[in-house]
Short mmCIF file of C-alpha atoms in Angstrom, two decimals:
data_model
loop_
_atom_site.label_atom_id
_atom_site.label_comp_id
_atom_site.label_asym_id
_atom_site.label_seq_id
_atom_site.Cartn_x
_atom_site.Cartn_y
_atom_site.Cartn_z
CA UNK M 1 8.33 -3.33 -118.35
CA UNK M 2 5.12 -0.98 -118.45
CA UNK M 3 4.57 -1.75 -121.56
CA UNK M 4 4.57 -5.38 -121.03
CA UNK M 5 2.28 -4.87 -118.13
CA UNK M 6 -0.08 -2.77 -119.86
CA UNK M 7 -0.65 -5.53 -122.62
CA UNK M 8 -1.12 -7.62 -120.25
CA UNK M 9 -3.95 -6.08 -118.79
CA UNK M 10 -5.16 -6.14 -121.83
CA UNK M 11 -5.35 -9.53 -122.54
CA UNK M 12 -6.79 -10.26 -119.01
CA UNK M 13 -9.82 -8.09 -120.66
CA UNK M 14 -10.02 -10.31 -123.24
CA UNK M 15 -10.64 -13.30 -121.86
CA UNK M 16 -13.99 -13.26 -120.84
CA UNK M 17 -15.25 -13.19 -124.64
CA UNK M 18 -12.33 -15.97 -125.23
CA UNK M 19 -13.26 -18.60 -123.43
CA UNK M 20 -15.28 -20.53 -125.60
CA UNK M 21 -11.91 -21.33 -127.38
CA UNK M 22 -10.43 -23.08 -124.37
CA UNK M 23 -10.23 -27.11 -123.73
CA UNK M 24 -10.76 -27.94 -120.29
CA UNK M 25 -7.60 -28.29 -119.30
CA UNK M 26 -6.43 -24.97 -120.75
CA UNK M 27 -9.59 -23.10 -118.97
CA UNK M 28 -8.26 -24.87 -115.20
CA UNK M 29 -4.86 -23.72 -116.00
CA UNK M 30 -6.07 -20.19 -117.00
CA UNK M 31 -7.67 -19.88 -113.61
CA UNK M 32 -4.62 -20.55 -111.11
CA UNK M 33 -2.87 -18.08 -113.70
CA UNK M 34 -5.46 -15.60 -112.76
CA UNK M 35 -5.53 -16.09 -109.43
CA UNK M 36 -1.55 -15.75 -109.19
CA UNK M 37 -2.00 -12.82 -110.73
CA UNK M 38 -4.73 -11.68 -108.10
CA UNK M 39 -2.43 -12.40 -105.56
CA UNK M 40 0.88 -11.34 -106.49
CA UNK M 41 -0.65 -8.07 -108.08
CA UNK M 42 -1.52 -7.21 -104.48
CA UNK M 43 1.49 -8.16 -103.25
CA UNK M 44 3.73 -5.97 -105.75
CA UNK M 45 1.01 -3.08 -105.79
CA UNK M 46 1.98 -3.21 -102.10
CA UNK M 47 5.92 -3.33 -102.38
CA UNK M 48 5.36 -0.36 -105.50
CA UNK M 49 3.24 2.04 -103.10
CA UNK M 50 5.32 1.42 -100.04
CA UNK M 51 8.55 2.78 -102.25
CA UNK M 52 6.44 5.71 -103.43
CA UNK M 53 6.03 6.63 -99.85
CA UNK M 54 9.61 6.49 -99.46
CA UNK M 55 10.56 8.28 -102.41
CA UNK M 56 7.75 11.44 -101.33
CA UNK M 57 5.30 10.86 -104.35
CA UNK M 58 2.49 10.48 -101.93
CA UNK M 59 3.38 13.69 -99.88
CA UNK M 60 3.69 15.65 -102.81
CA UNK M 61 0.46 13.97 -104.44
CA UNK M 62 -2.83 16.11 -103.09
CA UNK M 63 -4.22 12.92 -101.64
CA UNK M 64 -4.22 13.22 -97.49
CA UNK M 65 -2.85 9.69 -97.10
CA UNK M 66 -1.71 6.58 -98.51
CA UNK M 67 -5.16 4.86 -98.71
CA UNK M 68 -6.05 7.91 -100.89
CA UNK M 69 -3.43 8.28 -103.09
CA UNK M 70 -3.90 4.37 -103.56
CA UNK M 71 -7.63 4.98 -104.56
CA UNK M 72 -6.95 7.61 -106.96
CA UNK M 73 -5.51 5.23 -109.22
CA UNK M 74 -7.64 2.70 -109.60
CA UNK M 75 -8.87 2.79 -113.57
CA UNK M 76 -10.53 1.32 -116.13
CA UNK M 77 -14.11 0.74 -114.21
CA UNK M 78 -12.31 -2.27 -112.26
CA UNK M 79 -13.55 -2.12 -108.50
CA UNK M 80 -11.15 -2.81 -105.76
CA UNK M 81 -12.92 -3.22 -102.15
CA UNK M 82 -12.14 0.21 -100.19
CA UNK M 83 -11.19 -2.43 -97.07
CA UNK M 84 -8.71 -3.68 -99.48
CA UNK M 85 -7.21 -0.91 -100.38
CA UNK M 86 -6.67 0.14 -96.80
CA UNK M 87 -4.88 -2.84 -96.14
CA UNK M 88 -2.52 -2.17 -98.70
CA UNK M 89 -1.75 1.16 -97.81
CA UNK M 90 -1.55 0.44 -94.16
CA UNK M 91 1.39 -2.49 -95.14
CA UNK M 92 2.90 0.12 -97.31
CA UNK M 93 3.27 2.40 -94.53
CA UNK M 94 4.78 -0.15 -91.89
CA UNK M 95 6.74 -2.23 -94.22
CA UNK M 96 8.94 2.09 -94.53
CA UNK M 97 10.18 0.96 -90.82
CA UNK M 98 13.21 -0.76 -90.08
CA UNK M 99 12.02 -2.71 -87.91
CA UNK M 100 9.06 -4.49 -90.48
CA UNK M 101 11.50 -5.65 -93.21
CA UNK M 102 10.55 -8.97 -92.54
CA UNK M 103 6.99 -8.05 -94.02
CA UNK M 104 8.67 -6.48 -96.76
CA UNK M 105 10.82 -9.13 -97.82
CA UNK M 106 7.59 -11.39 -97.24
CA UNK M 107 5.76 -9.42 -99.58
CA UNK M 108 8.78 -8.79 -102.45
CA UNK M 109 9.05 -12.68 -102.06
CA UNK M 110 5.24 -13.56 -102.64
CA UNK M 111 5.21 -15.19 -99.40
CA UNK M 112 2.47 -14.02 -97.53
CA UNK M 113 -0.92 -12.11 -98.59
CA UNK M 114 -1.49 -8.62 -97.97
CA UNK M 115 -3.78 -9.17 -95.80
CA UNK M 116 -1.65 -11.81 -93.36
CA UNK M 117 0.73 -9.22 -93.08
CA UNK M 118 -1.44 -6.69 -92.15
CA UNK M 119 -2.65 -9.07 -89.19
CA UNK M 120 0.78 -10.15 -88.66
CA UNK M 121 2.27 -6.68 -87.94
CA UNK M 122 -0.91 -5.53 -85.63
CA UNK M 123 -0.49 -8.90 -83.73
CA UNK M 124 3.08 -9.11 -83.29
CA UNK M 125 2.56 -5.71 -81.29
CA UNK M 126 0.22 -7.54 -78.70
CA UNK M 127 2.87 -10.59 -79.00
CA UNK M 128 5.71 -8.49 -78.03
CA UNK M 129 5.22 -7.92 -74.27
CA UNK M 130 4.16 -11.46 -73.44
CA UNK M 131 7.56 -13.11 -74.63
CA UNK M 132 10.03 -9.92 -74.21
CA UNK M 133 13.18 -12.75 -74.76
CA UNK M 134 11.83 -12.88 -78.61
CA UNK M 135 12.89 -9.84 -80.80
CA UNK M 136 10.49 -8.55 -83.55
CA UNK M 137 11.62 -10.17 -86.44
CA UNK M 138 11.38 -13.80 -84.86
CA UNK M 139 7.70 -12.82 -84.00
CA UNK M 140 6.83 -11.78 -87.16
CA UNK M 141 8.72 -14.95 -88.52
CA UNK M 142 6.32 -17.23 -86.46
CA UNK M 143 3.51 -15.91 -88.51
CA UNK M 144 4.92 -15.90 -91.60
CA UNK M 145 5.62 -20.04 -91.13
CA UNK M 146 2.06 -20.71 -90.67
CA UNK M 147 0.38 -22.35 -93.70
CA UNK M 148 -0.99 -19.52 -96.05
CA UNK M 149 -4.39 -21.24 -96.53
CA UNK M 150 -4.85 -20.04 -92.72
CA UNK M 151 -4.97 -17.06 -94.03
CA UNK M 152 -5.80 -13.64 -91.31
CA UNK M 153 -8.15 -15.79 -89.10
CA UNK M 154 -4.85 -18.02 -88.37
CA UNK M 155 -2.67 -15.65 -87.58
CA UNK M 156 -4.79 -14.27 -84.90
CA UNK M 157 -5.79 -17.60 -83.19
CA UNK M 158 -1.77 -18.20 -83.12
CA UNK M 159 -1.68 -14.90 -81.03
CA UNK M 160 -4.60 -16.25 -78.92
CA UNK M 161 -2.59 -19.35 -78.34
CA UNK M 162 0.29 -17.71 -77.30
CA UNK M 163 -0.87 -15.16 -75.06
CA UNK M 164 -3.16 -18.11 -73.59
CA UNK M 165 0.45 -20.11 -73.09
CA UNK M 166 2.63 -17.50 -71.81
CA UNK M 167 0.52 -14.17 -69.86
CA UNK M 168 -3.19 -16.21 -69.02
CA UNK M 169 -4.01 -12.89 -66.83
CA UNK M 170 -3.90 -10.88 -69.93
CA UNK M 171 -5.70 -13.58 -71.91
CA UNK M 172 -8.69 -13.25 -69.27
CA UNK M 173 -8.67 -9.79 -69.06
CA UNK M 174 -8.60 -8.99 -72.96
CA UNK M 175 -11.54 -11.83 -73.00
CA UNK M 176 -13.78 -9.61 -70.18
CA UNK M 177 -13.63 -6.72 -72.26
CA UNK M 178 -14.83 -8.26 -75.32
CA UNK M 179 -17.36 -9.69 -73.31
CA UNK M 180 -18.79 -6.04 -72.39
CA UNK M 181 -18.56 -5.30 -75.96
CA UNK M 182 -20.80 -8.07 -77.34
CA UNK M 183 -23.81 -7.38 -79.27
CA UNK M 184 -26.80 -9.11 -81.33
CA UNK M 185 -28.38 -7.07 -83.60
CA UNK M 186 -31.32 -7.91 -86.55
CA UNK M 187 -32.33 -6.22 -89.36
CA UNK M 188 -34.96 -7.59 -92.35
CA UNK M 189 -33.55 -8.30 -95.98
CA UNK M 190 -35.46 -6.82 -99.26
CA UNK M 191 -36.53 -10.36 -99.41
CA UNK M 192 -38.49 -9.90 -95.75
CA UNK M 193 -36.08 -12.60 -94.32
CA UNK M 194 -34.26 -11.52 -90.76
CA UNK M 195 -30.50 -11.09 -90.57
CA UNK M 196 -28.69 -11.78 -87.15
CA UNK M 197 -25.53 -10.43 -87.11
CA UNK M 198 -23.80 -11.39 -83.47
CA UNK M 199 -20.25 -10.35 -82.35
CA UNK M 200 -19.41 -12.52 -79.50
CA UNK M 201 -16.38 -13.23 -77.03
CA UNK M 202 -14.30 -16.14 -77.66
CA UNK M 203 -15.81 -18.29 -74.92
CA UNK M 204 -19.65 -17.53 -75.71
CA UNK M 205 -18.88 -17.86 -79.06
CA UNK M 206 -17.61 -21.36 -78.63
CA UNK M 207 -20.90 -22.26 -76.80
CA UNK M 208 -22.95 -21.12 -79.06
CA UNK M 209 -21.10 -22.81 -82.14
CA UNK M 210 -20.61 -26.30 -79.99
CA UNK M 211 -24.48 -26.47 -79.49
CA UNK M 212 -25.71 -25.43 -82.63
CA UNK M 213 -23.33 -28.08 -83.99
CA UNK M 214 -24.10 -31.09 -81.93
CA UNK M 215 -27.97 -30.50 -83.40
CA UNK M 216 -27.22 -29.73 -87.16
CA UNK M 217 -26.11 -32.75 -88.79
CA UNK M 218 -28.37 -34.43 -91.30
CA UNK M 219 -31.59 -36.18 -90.08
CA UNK M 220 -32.82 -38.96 -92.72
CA UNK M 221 -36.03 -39.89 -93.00
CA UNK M 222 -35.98 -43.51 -92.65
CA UNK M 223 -39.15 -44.94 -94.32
CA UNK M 224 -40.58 -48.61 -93.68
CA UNK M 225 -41.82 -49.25 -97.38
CA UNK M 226 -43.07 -47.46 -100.71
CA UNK M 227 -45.71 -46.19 -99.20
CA UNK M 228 -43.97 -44.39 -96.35
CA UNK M 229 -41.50 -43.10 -98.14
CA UNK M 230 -43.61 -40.63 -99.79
CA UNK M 231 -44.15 -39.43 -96.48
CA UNK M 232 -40.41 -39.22 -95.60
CA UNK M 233 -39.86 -37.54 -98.81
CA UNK M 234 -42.49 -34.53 -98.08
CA UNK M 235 -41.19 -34.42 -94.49
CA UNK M 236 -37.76 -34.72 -95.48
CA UNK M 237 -38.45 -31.47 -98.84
CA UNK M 238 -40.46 -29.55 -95.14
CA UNK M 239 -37.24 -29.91 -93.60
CA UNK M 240 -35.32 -28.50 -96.53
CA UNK M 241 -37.74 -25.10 -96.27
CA UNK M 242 -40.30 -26.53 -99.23
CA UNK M 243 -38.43 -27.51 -102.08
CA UNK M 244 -36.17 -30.00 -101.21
CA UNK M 245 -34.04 -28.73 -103.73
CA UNK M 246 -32.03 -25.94 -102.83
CA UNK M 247 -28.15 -26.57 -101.49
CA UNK M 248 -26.37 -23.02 -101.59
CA UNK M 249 -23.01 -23.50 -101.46
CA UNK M 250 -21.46 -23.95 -97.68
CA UNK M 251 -18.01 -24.74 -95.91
CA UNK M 252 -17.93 -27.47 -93.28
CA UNK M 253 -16.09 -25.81 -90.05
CA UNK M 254 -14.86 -29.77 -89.54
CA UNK M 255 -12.65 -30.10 -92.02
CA UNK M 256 -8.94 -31.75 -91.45
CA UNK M 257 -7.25 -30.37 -94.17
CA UNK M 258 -4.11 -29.14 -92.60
CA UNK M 259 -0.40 -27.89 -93.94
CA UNK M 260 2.68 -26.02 -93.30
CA UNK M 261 3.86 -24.55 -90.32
CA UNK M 262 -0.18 -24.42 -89.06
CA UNK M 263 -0.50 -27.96 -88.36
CA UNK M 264 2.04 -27.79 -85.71
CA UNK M 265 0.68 -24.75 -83.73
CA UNK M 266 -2.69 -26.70 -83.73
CA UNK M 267 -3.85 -24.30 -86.49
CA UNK M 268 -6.52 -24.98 -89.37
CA UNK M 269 -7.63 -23.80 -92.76
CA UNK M 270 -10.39 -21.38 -92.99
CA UNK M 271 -12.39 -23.19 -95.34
CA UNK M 272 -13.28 -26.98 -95.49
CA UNK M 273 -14.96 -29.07 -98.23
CA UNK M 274 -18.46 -29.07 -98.63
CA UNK M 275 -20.36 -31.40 -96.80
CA UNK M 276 -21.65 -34.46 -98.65
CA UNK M 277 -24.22 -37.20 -98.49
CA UNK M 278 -20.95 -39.36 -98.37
CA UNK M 279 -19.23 -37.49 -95.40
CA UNK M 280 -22.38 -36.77 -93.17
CA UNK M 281 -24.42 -39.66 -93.67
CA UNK M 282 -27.29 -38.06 -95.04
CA UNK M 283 -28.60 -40.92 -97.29
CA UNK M 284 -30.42 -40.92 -100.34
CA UNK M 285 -33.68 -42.10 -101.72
CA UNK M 286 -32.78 -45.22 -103.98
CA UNK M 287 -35.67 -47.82 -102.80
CA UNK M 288 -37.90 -49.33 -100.65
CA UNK M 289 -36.82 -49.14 -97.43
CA UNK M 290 -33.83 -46.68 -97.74
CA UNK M 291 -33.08 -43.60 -96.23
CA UNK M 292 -34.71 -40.33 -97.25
CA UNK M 293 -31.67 -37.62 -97.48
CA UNK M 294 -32.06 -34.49 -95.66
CA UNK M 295 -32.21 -32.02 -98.53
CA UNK M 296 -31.31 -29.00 -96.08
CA UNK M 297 -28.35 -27.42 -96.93
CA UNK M 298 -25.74 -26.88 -94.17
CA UNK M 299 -26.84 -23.06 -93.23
CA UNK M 300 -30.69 -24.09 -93.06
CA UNK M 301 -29.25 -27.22 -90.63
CA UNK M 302 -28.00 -24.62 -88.01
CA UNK M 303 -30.81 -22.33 -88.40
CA UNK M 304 -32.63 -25.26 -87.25
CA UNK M 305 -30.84 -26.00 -84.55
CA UNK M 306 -30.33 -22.55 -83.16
CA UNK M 307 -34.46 -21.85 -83.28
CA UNK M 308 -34.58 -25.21 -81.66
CA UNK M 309 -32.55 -24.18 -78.84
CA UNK M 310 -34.28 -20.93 -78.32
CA UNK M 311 -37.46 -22.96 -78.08
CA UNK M 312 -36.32 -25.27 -75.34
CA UNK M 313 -34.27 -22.15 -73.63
CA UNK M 314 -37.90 -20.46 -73.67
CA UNK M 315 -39.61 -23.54 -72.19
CA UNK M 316 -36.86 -23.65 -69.35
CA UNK M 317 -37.72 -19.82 -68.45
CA UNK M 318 -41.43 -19.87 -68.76
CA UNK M 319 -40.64 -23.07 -66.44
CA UNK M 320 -42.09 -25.92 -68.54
CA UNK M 321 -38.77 -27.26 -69.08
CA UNK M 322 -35.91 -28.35 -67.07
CA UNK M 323 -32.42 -26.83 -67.87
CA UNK M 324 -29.76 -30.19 -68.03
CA UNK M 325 -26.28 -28.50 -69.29
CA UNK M 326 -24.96 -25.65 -70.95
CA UNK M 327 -23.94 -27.16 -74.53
CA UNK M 328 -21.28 -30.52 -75.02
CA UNK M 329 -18.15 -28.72 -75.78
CA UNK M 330 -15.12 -30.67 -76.22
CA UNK M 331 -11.69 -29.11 -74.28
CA UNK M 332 -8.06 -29.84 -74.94
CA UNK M 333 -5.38 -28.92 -72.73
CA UNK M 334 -1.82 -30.54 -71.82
CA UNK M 335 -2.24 -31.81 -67.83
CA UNK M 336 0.76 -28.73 -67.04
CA UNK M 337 -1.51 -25.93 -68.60
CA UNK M 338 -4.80 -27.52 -66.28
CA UNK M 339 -2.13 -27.79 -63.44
CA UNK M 340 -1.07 -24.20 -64.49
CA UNK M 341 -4.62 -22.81 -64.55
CA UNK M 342 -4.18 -22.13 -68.48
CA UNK M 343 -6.92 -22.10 -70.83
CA UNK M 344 -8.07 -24.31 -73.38
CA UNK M 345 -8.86 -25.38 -77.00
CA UNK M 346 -12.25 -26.39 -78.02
CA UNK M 347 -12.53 -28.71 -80.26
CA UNK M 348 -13.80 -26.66 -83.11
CA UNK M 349 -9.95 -24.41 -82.40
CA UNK M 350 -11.37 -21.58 -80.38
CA UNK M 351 -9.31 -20.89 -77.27
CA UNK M 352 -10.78 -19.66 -74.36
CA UNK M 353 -9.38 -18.03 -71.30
CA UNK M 354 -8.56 -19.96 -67.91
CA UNK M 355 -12.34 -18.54 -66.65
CA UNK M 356 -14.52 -19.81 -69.44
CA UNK M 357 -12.66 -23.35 -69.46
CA UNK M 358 -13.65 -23.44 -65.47
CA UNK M 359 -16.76 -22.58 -66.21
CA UNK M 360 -17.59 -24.69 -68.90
CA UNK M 361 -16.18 -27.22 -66.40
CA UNK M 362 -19.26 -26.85 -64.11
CA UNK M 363 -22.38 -26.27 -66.33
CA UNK M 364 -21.25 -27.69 -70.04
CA UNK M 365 -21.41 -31.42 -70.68
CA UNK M 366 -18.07 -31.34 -71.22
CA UNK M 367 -15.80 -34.25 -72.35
CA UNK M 368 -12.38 -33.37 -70.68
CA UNK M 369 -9.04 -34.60 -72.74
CA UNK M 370 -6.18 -33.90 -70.21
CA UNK M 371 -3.31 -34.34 -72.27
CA UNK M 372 0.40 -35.67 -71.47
CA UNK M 373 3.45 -34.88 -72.78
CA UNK M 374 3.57 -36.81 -75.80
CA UNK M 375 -0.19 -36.07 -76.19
CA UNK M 376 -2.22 -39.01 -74.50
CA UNK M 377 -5.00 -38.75 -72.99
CA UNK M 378 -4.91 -39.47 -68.92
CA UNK M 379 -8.04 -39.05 -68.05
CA UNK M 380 -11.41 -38.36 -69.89
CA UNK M 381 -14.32 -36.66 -68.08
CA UNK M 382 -17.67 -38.41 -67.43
CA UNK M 383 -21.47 -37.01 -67.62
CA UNK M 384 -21.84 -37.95 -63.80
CA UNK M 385 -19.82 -34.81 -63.35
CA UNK M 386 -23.12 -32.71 -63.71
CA UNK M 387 -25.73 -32.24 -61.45
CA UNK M 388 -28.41 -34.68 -61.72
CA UNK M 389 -32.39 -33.87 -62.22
CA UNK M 390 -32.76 -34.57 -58.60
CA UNK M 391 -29.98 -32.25 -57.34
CA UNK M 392 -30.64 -29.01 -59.76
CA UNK M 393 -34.67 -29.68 -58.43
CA UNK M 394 -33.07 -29.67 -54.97
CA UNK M 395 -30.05 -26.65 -55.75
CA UNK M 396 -33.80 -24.78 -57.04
CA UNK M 397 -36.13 -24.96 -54.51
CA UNK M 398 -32.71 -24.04 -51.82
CA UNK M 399 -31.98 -20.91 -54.06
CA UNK M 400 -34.69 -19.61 -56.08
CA UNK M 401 -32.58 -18.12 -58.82
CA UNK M 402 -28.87 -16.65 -58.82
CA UNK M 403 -26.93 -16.72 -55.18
CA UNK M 404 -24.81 -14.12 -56.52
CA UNK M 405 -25.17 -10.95 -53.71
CA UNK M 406 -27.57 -8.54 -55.36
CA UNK M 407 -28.90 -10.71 -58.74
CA UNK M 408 -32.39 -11.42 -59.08
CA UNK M 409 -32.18 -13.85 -62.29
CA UNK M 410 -34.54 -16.82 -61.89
CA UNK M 411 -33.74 -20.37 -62.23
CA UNK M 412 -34.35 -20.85 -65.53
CA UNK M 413 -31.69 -18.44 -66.17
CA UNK M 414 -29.23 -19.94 -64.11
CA UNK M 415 -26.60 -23.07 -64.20
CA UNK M 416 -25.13 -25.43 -61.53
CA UNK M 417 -22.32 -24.19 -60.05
CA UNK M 418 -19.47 -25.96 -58.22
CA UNK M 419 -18.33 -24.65 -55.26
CA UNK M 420 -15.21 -26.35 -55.20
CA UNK M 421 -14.66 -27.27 -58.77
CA UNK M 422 -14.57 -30.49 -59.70
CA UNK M 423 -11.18 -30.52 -61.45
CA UNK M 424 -9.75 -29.65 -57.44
CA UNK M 425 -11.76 -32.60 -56.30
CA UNK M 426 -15.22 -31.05 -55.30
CA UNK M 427 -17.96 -33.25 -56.03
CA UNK M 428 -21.51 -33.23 -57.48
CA UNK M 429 -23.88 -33.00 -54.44
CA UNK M 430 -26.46 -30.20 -52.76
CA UNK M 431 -23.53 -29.23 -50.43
CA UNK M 432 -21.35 -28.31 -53.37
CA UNK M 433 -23.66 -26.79 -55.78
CA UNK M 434 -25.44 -23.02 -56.11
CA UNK M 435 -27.37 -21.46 -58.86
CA UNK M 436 -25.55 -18.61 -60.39
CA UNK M 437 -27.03 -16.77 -63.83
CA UNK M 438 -24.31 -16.53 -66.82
CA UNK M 439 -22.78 -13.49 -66.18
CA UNK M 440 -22.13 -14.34 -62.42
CA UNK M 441 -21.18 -17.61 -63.00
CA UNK M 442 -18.22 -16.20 -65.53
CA UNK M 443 -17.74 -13.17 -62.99
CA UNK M 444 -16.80 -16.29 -59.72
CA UNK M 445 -14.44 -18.33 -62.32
CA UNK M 446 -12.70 -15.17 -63.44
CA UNK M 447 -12.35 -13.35 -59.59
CA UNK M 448 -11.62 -17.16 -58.30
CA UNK M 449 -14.33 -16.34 -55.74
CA UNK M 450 -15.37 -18.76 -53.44
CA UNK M 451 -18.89 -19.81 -51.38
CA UNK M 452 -20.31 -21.26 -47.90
CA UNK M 453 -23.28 -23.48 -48.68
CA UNK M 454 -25.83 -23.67 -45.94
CA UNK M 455 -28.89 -26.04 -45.59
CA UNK M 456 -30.78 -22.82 -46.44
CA UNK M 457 -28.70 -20.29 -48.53
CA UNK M 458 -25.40 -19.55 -49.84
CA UNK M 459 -23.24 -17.09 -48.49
CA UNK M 460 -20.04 -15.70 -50.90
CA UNK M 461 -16.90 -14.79 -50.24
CA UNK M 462 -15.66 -11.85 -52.90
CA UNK M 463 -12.16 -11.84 -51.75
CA UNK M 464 -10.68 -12.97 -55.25
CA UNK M 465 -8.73 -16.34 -55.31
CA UNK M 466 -10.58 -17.88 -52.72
CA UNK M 467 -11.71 -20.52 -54.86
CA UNK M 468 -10.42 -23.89 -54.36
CA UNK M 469 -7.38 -24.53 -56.80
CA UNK M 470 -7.24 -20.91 -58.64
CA UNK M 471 -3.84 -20.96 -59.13
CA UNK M 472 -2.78 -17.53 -59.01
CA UNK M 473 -4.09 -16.54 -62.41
CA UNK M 474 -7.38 -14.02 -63.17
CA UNK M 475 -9.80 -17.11 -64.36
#
């Protein structure tokens, strides 16, 4: 069987100066052999190590652990990401314990990556607790169902879901730690570019994603004539960075391509197709009169449409703008969850805790799908929900900035706040509303405090679940 290997190998090192001699066909069959060999390589590298742990060849090896004994035999000049190799040795390890078998058969069976089982096992662990009725191996079987193009990410957003479904409190409270945690950092490439690398909760990420997608899709030029469309054209290659000819390759986070088991938890694909002039609309250039496509690609789209929301966020602080709502973020939840105080689904698949969907629910425009049992919508949430010009100019000049006891934010830093929320009937009026900054705002939908509006100020109440219909739960 080595042997057989070993020429193997071989032969995969001979391809690359072979492939001239390969029809098309025989080249797109050669790469899904290569990439089941990726795959199931890692898988059986992974079965192979975990056995030499049981057998004692790693403790009597001089490497201090698994991981190292792993890297010590990597040959032949072939790199293997160190991150990789962890995860391999860390499913080793586990799959040794009785109670992981299900992994290992998983893994002996080629049904599952390396990497999903690696998420798998450290999320069934967080699972556990929430539904103690469900033994180990039925956990770990819910994540093996889901579709394997979900890959890691999908196995963790099923966790999300069902700690969202069955222990909200936790949910919340896992959600207001990462939210201490977040961070934005910047650094400049070798190319003098700036790189933004953000790690942000669940709930602020979903803002953040929901606006910069609502202003990124493709924005023709639509000339009158010949003679305007040069103009589009040069506007249309400025939008695109200069030369209106460079598309690097991108993933569309809207795509429906669903399977397997995913499709029923709600669960989606990583990846997408790449967006198109057909799918987006862009248009092309083909005469007089036609649409000018939008030669940005999809990453230069958002980068447009996050630097145009910092501008009008900037305007709204140095007050020469007025602040209307949050970001339009689309929420899914069954009419027992809202009736339960659950959270929510966005509609890009994020879930968010019981405190961010309340809050979205009083400064987001936010379009509302109360769902039924069999999945209709009952009732769909209108933009007269939020406060109107009038009323936030009103809430302003009553407030001055944040009502929370003890914040100084201004108003431009602030959003509209109902007092009693509008999903437990409050209303949109000056008696209803108070300015409260982000971070407050998230702080009285979590603690389920509650407020006394005056003519002239706004008095809290921190006793926690004072708020109009908090139903029990940390939101």
């Amino acid at each position: 069987m080595l042997a057989i290997l070993r020429a193997a190998a071989r032969v995969v090192d001979e391809v690359p100066g072979a492939m001239h001699q390969l029809g098309e066909e025989q080249e797109n069959e050669l790469v899904s052999v290569l990439l089941r060999l990726h795959g199931r390589s890692a898988q059986v590298a992974t079965i192979v190590t975990s056995d030499a742990v049981g057998r004692g060849t790693v403790e009597k090896a001089p490497a201090a652990t698994t991981s190292q004994w792993l890297m010590g035999h990597l040959a032949g000049g072939v790199p293997v990401e160190p991150k990789t190799v962890r995860a391999m040795a860390s499913v080793a390890d586990a799959c040794r314990a009785r109670k992981n078998q299900v992994i290992a058969r998983a893994l002996r069976d080629g049904a599952c990556s390396v990497e999903s089982a690696r998420t798998a096992l450290t999320q069934a662990d967080k699972v556990g607790p929430v539904i103690p009725t469900a033994d180990r191996d039925e956990i770990l079987g819910w994540f093996l169902q889901l579709d394997p193009a979900l890959g890691a990410a999908g196995v963790t957003q099923l966790t999300r879901r069902i700690i969202a479904k069955f222990a909200p409190d936790e949910l919340s409270d896992k959600d207001e730690k990462l939210e201490k945690t977040e961070s934005l950092t910047w650094s400049t490439t070798a190319t003098g570019m700036s790189r933004l690398v953000a790690e942000l909760s669940p709930a602020n990420a979903a803002i953040l994603k929901e606006a910069i997608t609502a202003k990124s899709a493709p924005r023709p030029a639509k000339p009158a004539d010949d003679k305007v469309g040069d103009a589009g054209r040069v506007a249309a290659e400025e939008r695109s960075g200069g030369d209106g000819v460079s598309r690097p390759d991108d993933v569309s986070t809207g795509s429906s391509r669903t399977g397997g088991t995913g499709a029923a938890f709600g669960l989606r694909p990583d990846g997408g197709q790449e967006e198109s002039d057909a799918s987006t609309g862009s248009g092309s250039a083909t005469g007089s009169g036609d649409a000018v496509r939008d030669e940005r690609s999809p990453g230069k789209r958002r980068a447009d449409a996050l630097m145009e929301l910092v501008g009008a966020g900037a305007r709204v602080a140095s007050g020469e703008g007025t602040q209307a709502s949050a970001a339009t973020v689309l929420l899914t939840m069954s009419l027992q969850d809202l009736l339960a105080g659950h959270g929510a689904t966005t509609g890009n698949g994020d879930i968010v805790d019981a405190g961010a969907a309340r809050r979205f629910a009083c400064s987001a425009d936010l379009i509302p799908a109360v769902l039924g049992g069999l999945s209709q919508p009952l009732d769909v949430g209108r933009r007269e929900r939020l406060a109107t010009k009038a009323i936030r100019a009103a809430v302003i000049l009553r407030d001055g900035g944040c009502t929370f006891p003890g914040c100084d934010r201004p108003p431009g830093f602030c959003e509209i706040h109902h007092v009693t929320p509008w999903w437990a009937g409050g209303d949109t009026s000056l008696a209803d509303s108070a300015l409260l900054c982000g971070r407050h705002h998230q702080t009285v939908h979590r603690q389920g405090y509650t407020a006394e509006v005056h003519p002239d100020r706004v008095e809290w109440d921190l006793t926690p679940g004072r708020m109009p219909g908090h139903h029990n739960t940390a939101a």
